[in-house]
Short mmCIF file of C-alpha atoms and ligand atoms in Angstrom, two decimals:
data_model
loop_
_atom_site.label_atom_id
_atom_site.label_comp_id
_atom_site.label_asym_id
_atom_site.label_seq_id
_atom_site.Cartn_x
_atom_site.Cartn_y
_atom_site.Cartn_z
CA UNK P 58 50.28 -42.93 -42.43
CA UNK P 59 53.03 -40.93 -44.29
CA UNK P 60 52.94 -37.41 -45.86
CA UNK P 61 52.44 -39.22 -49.25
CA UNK P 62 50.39 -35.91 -50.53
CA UNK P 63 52.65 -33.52 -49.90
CA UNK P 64 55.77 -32.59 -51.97
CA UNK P 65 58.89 -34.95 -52.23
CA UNK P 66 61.66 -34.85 -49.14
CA UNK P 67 64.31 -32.76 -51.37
CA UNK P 68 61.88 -30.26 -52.33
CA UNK P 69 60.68 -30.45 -48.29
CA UNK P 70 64.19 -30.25 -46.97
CA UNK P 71 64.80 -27.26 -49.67
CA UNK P 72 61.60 -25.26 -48.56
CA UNK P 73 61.95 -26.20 -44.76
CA UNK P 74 65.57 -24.50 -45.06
CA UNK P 75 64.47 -21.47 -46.72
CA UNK P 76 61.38 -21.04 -44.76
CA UNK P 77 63.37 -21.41 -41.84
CA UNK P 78 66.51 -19.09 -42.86
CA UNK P 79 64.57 -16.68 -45.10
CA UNK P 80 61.30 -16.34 -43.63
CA UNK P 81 62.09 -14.78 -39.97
CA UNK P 82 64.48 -12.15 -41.91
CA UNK P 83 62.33 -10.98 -44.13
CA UNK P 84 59.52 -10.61 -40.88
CA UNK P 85 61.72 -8.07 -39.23
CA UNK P 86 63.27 -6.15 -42.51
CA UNK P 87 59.59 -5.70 -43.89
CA UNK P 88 58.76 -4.15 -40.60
CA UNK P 89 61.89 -2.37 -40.12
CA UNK P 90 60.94 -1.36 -44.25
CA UNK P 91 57.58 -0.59 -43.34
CA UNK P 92 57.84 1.79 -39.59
CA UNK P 93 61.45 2.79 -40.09
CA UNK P 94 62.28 3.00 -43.95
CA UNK P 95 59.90 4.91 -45.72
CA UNK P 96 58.64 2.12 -47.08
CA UNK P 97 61.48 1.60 -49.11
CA UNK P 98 63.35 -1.41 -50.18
CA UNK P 99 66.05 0.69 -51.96
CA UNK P 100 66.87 2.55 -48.44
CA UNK P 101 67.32 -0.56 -46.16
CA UNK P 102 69.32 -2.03 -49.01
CA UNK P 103 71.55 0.66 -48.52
CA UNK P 104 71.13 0.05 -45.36
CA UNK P 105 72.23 -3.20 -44.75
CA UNK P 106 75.23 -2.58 -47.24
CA UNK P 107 76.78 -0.12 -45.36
CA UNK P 108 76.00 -1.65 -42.08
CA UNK P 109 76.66 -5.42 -43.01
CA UNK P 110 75.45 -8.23 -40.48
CA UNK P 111 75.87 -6.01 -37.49
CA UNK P 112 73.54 -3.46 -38.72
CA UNK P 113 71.06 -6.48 -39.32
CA UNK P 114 71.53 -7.50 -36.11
CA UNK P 115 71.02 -4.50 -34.44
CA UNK P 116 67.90 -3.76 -36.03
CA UNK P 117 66.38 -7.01 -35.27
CA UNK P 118 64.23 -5.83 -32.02
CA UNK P 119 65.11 -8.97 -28.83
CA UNK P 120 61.47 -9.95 -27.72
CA UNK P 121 60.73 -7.86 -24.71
CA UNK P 122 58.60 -8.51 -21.56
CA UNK P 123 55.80 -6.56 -23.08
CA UNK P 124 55.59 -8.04 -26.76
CA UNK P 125 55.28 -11.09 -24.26
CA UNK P 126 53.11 -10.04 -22.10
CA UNK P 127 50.54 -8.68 -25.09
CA UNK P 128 51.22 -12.20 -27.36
CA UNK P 129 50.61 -13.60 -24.14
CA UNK P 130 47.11 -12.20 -22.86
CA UNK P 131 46.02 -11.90 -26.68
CA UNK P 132 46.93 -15.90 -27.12
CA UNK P 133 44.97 -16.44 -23.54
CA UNK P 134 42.01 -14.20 -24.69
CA UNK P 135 41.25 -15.89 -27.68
CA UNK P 136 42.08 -19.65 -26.08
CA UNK P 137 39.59 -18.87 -22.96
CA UNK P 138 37.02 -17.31 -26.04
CA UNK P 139 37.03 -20.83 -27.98
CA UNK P 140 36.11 -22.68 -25.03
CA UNK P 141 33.91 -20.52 -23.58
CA UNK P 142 31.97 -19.08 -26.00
CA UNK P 143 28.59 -21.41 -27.23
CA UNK P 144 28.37 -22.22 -30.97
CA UNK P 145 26.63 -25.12 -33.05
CA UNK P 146 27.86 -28.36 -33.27
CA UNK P 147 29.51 -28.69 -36.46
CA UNK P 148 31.08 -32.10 -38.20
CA UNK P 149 34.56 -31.72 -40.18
CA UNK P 150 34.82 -33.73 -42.80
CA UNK P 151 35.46 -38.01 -42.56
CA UNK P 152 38.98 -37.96 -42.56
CA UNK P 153 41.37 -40.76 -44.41
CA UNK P 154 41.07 -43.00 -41.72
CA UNK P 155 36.92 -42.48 -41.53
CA UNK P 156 37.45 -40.07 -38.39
CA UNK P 157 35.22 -37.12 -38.24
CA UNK P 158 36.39 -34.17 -36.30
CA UNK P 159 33.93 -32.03 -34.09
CA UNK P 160 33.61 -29.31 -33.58
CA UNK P 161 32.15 -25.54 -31.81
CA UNK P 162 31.37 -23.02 -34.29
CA UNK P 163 31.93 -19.94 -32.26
CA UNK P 164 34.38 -18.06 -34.15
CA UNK P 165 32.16 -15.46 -35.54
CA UNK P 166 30.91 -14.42 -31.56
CA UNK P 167 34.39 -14.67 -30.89
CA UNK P 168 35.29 -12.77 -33.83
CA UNK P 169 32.87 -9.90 -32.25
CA UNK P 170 33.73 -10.43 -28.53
CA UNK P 171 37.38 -9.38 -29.69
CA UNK P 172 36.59 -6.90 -31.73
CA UNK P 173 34.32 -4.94 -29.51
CA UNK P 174 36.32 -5.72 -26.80
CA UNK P 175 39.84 -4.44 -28.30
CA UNK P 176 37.70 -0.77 -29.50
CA UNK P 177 36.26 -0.21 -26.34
CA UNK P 178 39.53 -0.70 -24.00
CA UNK P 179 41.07 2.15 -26.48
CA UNK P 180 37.91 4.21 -26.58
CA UNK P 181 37.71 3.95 -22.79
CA UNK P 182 41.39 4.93 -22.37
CA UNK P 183 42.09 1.39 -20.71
CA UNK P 184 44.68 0.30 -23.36
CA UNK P 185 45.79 2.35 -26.96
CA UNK P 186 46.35 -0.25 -29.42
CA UNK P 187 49.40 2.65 -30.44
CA UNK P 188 51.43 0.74 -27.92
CA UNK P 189 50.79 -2.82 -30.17
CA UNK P 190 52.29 -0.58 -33.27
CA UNK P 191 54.96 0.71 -31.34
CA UNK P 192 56.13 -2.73 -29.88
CA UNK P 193 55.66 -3.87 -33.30
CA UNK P 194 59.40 -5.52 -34.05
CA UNK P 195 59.54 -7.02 -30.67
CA UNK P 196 56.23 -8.61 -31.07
CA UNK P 197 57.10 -10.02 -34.22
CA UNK P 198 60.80 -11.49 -32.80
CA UNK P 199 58.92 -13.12 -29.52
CA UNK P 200 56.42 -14.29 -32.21
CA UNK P 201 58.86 -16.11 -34.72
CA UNK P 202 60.89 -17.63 -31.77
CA UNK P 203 57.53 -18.76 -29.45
CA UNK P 204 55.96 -19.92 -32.61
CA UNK P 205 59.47 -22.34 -33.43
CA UNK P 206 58.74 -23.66 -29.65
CA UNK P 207 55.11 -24.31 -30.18
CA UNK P 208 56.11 -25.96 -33.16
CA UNK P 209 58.64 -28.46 -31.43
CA UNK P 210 56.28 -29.25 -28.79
CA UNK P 211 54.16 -30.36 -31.64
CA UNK P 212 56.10 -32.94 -32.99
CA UNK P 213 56.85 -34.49 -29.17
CA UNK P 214 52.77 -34.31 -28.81
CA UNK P 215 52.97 -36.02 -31.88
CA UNK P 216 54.79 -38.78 -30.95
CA UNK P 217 53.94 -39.22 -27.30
CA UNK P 218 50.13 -38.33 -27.18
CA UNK P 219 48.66 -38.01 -30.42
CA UNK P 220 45.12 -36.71 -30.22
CA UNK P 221 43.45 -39.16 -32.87
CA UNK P 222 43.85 -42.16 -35.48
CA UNK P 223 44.56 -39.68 -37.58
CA UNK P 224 48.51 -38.95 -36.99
CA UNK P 225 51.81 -41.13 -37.25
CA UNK P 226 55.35 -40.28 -38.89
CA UNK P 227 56.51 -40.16 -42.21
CA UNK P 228 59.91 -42.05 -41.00
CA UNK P 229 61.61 -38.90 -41.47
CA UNK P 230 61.47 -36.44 -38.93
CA UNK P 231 62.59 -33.19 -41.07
CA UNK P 232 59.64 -34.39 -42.76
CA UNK P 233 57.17 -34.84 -39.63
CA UNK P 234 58.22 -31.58 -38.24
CA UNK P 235 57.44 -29.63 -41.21
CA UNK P 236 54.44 -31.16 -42.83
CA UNK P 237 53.61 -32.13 -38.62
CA UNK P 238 52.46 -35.60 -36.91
CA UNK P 239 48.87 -34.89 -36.48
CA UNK P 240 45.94 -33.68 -38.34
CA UNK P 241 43.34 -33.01 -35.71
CA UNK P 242 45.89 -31.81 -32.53
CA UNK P 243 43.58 -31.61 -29.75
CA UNK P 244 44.09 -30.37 -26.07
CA UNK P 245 41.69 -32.53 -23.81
CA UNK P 246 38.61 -33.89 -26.09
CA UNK P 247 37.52 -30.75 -27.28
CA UNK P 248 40.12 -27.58 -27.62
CA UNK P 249 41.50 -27.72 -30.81
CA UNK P 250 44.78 -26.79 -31.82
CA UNK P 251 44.60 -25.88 -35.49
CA UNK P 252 41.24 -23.99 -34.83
CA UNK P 253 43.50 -21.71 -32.97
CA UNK P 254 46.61 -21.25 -34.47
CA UNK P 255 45.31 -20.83 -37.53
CA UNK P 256 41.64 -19.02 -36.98
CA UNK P 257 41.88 -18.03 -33.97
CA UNK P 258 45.19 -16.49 -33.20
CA UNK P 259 46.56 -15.89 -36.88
CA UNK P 260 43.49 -14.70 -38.89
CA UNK P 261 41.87 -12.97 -36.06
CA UNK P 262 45.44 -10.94 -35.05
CA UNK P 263 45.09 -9.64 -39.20
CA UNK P 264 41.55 -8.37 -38.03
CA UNK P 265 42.88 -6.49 -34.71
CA UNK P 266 46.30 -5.83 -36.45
CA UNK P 267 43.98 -3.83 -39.13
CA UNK P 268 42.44 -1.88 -36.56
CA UNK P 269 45.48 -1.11 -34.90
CA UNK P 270 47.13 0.61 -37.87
CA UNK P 271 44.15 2.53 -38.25
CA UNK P 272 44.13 3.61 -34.72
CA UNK P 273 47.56 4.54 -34.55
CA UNK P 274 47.02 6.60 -37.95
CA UNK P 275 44.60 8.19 -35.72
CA UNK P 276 46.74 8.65 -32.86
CA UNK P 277 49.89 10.30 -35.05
CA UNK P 278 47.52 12.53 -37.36
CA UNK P 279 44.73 13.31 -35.57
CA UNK P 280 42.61 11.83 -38.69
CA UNK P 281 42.60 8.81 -40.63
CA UNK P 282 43.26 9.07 -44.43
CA UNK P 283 40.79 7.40 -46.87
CA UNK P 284 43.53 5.23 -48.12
CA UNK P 285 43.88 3.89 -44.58
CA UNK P 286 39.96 3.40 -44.49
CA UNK P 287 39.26 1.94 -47.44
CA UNK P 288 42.38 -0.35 -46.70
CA UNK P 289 41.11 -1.44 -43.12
CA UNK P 290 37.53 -1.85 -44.49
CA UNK P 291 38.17 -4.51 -47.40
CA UNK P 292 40.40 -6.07 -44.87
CA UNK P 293 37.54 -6.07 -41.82
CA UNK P 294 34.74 -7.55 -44.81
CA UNK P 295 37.24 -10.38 -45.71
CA UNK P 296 38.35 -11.41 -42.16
CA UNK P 297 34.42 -10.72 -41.38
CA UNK P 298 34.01 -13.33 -44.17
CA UNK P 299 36.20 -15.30 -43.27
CA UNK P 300 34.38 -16.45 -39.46
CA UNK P 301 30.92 -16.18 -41.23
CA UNK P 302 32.56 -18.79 -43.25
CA UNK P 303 34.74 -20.33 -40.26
CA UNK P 304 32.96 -23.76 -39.95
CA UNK P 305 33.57 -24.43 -44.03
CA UNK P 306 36.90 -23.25 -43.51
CA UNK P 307 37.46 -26.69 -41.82
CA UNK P 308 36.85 -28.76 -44.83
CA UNK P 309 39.21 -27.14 -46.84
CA UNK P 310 43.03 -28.39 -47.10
CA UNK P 311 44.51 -25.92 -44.22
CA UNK P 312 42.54 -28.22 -42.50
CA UNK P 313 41.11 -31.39 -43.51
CA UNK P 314 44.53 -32.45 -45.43
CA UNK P 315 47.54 -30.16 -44.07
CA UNK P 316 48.81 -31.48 -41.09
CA UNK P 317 49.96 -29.21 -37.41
CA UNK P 318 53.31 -28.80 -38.66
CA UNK P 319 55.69 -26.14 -38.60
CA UNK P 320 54.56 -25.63 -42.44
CA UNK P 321 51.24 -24.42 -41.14
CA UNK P 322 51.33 -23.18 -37.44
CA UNK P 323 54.52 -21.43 -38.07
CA UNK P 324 52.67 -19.64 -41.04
CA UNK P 325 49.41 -18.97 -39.44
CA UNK P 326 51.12 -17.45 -36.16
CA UNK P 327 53.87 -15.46 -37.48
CA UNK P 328 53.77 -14.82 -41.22
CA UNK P 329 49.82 -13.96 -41.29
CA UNK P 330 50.22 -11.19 -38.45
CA UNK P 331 53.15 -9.72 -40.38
CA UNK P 332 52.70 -10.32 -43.91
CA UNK P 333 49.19 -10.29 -44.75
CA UNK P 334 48.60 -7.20 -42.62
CA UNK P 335 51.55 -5.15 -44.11
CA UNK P 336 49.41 -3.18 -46.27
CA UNK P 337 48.08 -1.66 -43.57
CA UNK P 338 51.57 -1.29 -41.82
CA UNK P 339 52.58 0.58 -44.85
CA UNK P 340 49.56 2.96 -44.95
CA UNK P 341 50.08 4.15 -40.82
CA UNK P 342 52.98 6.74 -42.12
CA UNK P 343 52.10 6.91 -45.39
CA UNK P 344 48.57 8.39 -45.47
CA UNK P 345 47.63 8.84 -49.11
CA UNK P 346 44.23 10.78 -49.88
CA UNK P 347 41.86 9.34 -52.62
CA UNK P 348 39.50 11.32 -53.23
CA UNK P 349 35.69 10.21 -52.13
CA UNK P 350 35.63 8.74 -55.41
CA UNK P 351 38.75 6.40 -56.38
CA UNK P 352 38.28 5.61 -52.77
CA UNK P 353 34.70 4.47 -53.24
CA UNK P 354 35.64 2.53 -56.71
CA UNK P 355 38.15 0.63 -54.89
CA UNK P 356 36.25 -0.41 -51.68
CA UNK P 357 33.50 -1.38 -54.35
CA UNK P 358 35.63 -3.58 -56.71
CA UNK P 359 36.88 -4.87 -53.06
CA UNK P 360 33.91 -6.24 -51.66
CA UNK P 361 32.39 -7.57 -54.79
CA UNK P 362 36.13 -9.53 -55.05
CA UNK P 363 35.53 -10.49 -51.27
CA UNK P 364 31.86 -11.48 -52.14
CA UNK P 365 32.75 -13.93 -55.85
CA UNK P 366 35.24 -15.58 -53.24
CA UNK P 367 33.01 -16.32 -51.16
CA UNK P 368 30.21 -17.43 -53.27
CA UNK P 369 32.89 -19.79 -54.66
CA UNK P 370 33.16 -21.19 -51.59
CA UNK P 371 29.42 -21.22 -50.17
CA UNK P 372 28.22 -22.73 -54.17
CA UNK P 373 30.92 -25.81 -53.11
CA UNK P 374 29.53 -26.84 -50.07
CA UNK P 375 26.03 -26.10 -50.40
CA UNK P 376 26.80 -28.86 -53.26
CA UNK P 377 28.21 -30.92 -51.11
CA UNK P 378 26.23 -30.53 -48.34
CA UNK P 379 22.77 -30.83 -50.06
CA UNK P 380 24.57 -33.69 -51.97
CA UNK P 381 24.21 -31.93 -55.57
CA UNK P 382 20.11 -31.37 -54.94
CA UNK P 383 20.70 -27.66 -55.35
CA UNK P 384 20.39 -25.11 -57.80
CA UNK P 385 23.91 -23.66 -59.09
CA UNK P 386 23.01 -20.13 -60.69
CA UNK P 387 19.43 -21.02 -61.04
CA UNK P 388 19.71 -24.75 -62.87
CA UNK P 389 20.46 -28.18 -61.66
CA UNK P 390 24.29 -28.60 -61.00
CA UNK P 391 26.13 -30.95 -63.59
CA UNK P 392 28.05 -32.83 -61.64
CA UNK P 393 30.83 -36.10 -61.64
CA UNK P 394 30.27 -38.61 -58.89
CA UNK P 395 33.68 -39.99 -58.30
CA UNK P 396 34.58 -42.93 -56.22
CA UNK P 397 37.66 -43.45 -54.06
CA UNK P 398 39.02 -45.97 -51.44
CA UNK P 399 39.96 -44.91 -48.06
CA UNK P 400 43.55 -45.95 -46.29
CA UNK P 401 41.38 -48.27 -44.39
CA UNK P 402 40.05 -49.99 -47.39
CA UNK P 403 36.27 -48.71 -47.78
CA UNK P 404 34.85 -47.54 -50.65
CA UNK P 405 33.50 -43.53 -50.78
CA UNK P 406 31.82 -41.52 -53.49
CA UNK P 407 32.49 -37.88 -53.64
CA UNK P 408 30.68 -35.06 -55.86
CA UNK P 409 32.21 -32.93 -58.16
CA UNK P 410 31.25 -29.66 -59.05
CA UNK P 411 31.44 -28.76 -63.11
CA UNK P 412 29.30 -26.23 -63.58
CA UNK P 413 28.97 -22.38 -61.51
CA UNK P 414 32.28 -21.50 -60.72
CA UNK P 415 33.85 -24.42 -60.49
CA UNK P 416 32.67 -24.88 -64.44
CA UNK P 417 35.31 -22.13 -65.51
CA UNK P 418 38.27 -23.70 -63.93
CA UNK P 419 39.16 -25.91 -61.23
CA UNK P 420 40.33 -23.39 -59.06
CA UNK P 421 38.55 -20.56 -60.31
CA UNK P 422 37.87 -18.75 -57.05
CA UNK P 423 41.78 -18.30 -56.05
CA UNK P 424 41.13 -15.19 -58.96
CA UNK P 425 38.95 -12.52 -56.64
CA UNK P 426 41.16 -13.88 -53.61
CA UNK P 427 44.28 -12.38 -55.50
CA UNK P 428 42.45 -9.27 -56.85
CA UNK P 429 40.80 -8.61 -53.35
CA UNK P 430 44.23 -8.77 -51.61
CA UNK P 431 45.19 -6.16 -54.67
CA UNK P 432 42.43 -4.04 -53.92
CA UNK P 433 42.73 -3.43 -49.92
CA UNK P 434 46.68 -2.76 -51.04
CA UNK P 435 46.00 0.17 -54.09
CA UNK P 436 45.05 2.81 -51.94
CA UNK P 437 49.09 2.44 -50.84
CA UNK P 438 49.42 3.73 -54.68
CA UNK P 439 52.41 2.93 -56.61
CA UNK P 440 55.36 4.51 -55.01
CA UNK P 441 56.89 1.92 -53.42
CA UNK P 442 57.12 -2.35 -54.18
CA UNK P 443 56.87 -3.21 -50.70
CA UNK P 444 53.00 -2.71 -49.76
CA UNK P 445 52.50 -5.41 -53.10
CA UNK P 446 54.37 -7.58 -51.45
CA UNK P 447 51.37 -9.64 -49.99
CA UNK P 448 49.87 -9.88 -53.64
CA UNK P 449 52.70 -11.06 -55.35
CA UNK P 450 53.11 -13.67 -52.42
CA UNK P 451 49.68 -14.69 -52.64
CA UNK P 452 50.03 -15.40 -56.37
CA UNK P 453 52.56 -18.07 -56.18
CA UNK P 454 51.09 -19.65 -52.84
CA UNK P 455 47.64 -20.07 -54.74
CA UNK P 456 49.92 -21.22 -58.13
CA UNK P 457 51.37 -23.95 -55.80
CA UNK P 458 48.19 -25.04 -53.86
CA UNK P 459 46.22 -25.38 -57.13
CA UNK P 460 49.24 -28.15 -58.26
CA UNK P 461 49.21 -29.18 -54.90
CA UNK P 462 45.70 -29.42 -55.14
CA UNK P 463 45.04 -30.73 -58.25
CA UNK P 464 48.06 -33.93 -57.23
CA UNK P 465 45.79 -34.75 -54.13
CA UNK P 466 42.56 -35.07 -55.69
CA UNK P 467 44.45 -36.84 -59.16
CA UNK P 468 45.42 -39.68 -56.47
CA UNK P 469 42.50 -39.34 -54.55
CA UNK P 470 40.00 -39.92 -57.43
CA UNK P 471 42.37 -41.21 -59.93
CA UNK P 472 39.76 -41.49 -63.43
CA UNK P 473 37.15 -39.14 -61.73
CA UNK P 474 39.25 -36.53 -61.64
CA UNK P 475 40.69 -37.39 -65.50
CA UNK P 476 37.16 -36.65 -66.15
CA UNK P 477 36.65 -33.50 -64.45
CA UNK P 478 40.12 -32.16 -66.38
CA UNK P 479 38.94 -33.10 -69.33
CA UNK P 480 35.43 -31.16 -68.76
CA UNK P 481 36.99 -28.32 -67.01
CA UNK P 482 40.89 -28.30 -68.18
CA UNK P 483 41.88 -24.48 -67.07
CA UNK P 484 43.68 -25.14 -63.41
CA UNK P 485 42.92 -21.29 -62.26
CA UNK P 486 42.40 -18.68 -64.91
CA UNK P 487 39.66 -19.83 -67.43
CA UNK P 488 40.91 -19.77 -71.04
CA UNK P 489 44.63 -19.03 -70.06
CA UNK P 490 46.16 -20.96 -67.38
P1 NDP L 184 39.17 -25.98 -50.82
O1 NDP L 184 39.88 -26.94 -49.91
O2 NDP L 184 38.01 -25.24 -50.28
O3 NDP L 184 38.75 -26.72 -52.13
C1 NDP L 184 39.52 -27.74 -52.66
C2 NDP L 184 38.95 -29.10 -52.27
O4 NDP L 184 37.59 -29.16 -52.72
C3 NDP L 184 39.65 -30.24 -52.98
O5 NDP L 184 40.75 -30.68 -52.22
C4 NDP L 184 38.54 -31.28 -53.06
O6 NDP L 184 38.45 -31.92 -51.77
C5 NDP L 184 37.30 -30.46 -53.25
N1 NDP L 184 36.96 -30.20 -54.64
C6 NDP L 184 37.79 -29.90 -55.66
N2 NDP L 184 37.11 -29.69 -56.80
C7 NDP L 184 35.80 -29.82 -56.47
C8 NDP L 184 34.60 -29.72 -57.23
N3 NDP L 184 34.60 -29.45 -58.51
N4 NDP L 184 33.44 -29.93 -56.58
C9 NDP L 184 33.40 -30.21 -55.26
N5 NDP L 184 34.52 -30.33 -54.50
C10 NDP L 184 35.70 -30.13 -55.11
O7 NDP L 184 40.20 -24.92 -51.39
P2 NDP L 184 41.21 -24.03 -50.60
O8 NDP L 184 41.45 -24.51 -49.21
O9 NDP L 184 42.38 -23.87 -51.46
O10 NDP L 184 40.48 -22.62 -50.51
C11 NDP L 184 39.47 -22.31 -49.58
C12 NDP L 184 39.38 -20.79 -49.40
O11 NDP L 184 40.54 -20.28 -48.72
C13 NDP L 184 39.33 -20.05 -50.74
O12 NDP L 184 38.47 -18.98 -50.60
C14 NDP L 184 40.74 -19.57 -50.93
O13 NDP L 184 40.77 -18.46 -51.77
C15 NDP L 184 41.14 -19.27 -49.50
N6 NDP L 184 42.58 -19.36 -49.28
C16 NDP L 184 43.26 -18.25 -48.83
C17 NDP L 184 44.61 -18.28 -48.61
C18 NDP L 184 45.34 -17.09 -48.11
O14 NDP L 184 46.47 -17.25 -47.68
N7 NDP L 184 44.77 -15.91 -48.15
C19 NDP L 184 45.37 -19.53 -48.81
C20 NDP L 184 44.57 -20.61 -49.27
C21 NDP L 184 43.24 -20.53 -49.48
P3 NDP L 184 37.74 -33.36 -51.53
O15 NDP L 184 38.83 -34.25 -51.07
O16 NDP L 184 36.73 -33.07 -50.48
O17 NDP L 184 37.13 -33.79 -52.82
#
């Protein structure tokens, strides 16, 4: 089975270079930015020219034994959590070879466990999350060079023991190591690997990451500022969402299409500790006040972002799930039932969704994701780029996932999905794009 979904092998090779050269840079100068810049781009620019590559280098922190040793027990933690922890028996979805993952939906108890845990070993003086803030730079370098490991021993798993039918190479092994060999990784029958590095590890470290900039606000000021809470809140609410939501996040393309690659486990380990949480980096020494009233207009406009995003979501697989015997903002959905053929020849029907929100455009909900991430980064104001950085990021990932989106599901349902263009043509933004 190749990586016929994904984009072609000059535009791979091009992205897999510049993700690879640009990406663990940028990690360590938007800390270095972030804790010892001021925030600002125009200082480490000036910086770096006076400096050169030796200045670079010397501000790139070497991975010490105790970024290790916190990746390390954080990493175990959350491993020993996802096997231990009891949760429903949930069913991915059938995958192109009529597989169907399985799975234990106990992220939200884990979700809690950590949480609870991580406040009470700083409220009971056992561990101050100051020191995660303060080994900050190392934790990121041991993070982008363990994560380039984990990635290699990937692609040999790959190759030498893949985990189900659902895995082969591409011919092309710059391909295969990017885009990865397998789509359901698994260690033993039931520990699985993309549950973890991408839920359990990356999206759970932006939850404790969040907390940890608020406690070290604490720590430094003796207060936190209502930037930094209203900033920490909309970020707690959407990771909270997010492990409500855990179980549906494994139908969606992360999961049920992208395969363990370095594309994705590189991303979900390193650049969603650093990048997504940076807001919150930004706002430890730079605490802004509000007022009780901007503060509460923001966290509103926040949640209800968080909450549309979700209901986008939940309104797509209660379709699905209920096979289109719902109600979809109080009438019967309208709905396309579109036929496709698996690799292994048999013949599926899948629903489609054309009225609620998936009646203004086809990817209608990737709007409140972009204005929530916007709204837990305001309180950081407007005097430096940096803190926006996530946003503007964000933008262009969603941009390319709806095309690469829209190219899947064009080959996947071929006239079906003609149809659904033609009865819902805006890709994102209804009326404009
Ligand atoms: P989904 O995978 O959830 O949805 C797209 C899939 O849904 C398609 O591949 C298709 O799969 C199916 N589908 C498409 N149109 C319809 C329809 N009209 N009716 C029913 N099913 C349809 O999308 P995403 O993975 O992109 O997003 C999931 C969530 O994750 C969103 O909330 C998004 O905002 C968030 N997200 C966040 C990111 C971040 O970095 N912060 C990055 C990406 C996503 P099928 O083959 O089953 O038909």
């Amino acid at each position: 089975m190749g990586a016929t979904t994904v984009h072609s092998p000059a535009l791979t090779y091009f992205s897999m270079l510049s993700l690879l050269s640009l990406c663990p840079p940028f990690v360590i100068l938007l800390w270095y930015t972030m804790v010892h810049a001021d925030g600002s781009v125009v200082q480490t620019w000036n910086f770096l020219k006076q400096h050169g590559l030796q200045g670079f280098l010397e501000i790139w922190p070497r991975p010490s034994a105790i970024a290790w040793k916190l990746i390390f027990v954080y990493g175990a933690f959350e491993a020993a959590l996802q096997l231990i922890l009891p949760g429903k028996r949930v069913e991915g979805p059938i995958s192109p070879t009529g597989h169907r993952p399985v799975y234990k939906a106990n992220g939200m108890a884990a979700y809690f466990v950590t949480l609870v845990t991580y406040i009470s070993l700083w409220w009971f003086e056992i561990f101050n999350p100051s020191v995660v803030y303060d080994h900050l730079g190392e934790i990121y370098s041991a993070l982008i060079f363990g994560s380039l490991i984990f990635c290699v021993l990937l692609y040999i798993k790959g190759h030498v023991a893949p985990s189900s039918t659902d895995s082969g190479s591409s011919g092309n092994l710059i391909i295969d190591f990017y885009w990865g060999m397998e789509l359901y990784p698994r260690i033993g029958k039931s520990f699985d690997i993309k549950v973890f590095t991408n839920c359990r590890f990356g999206m759970m470290s932006w939850a404790v990451l969040a907390i940890t900039y608020c406690i070290k606000q604490y720590e430094a000021n003796g207060k936190v500022s209502d930037s930094m809470l209203v900033n920490t809140t909309l970020m707690l609410v959407y990771v909270t969402k997010f492990f409500w939501w855990e179980a549906g996040y494994w139908n969606t393309m992360d999961i049920a299409h992208d395969r363990a690659g370095f594309y994705i486990c590189w991303g979900c380990l390193v650049w969603v500790p650093s990048i997504y949480t940076s807001p919150g980096m930004y706002l430890v020494n730079h605490p802004v006040n509000l007022g009780t009233q901007l503060a509460l207009y923001i966290l509103v406009a926040g949640i209800l972002c968080i909450y549309i995003n979700y209901d986008c979501d939940r309104q797509r697989q209660e379709f699905r799930r209920t096979n289109g015997k719902c109600k979809i903002w109080g009438k019967a959905p309208s709905k396309i039932e579109a036929t496709y053929t698996t690799t292994s020849g048999e013949t599926k029907t899948s629903l489609l969704l054309t009225s609620g929100w998936w009646g203004l455009a086809r990817h209608f909900h990737y709007v409140p994701e972009i204005l929530a991430s916007f709204f837990w980064t305001v309180p950081a104001l407007f005097n430096h780029f940096l803190p926006y950085f996530y946003v503007v990021y964000l933008t262009i990932l969603l941009i390319d996932r709806a095309k690469r989106d829209d190219d899947r599901c064009r080959s996947k349902y071929g006239k079906y999905w003609k149809l659904y263009c033609n009865k819902v043509p805006y890709k994102i933004i209804p009326g404009i794009y």
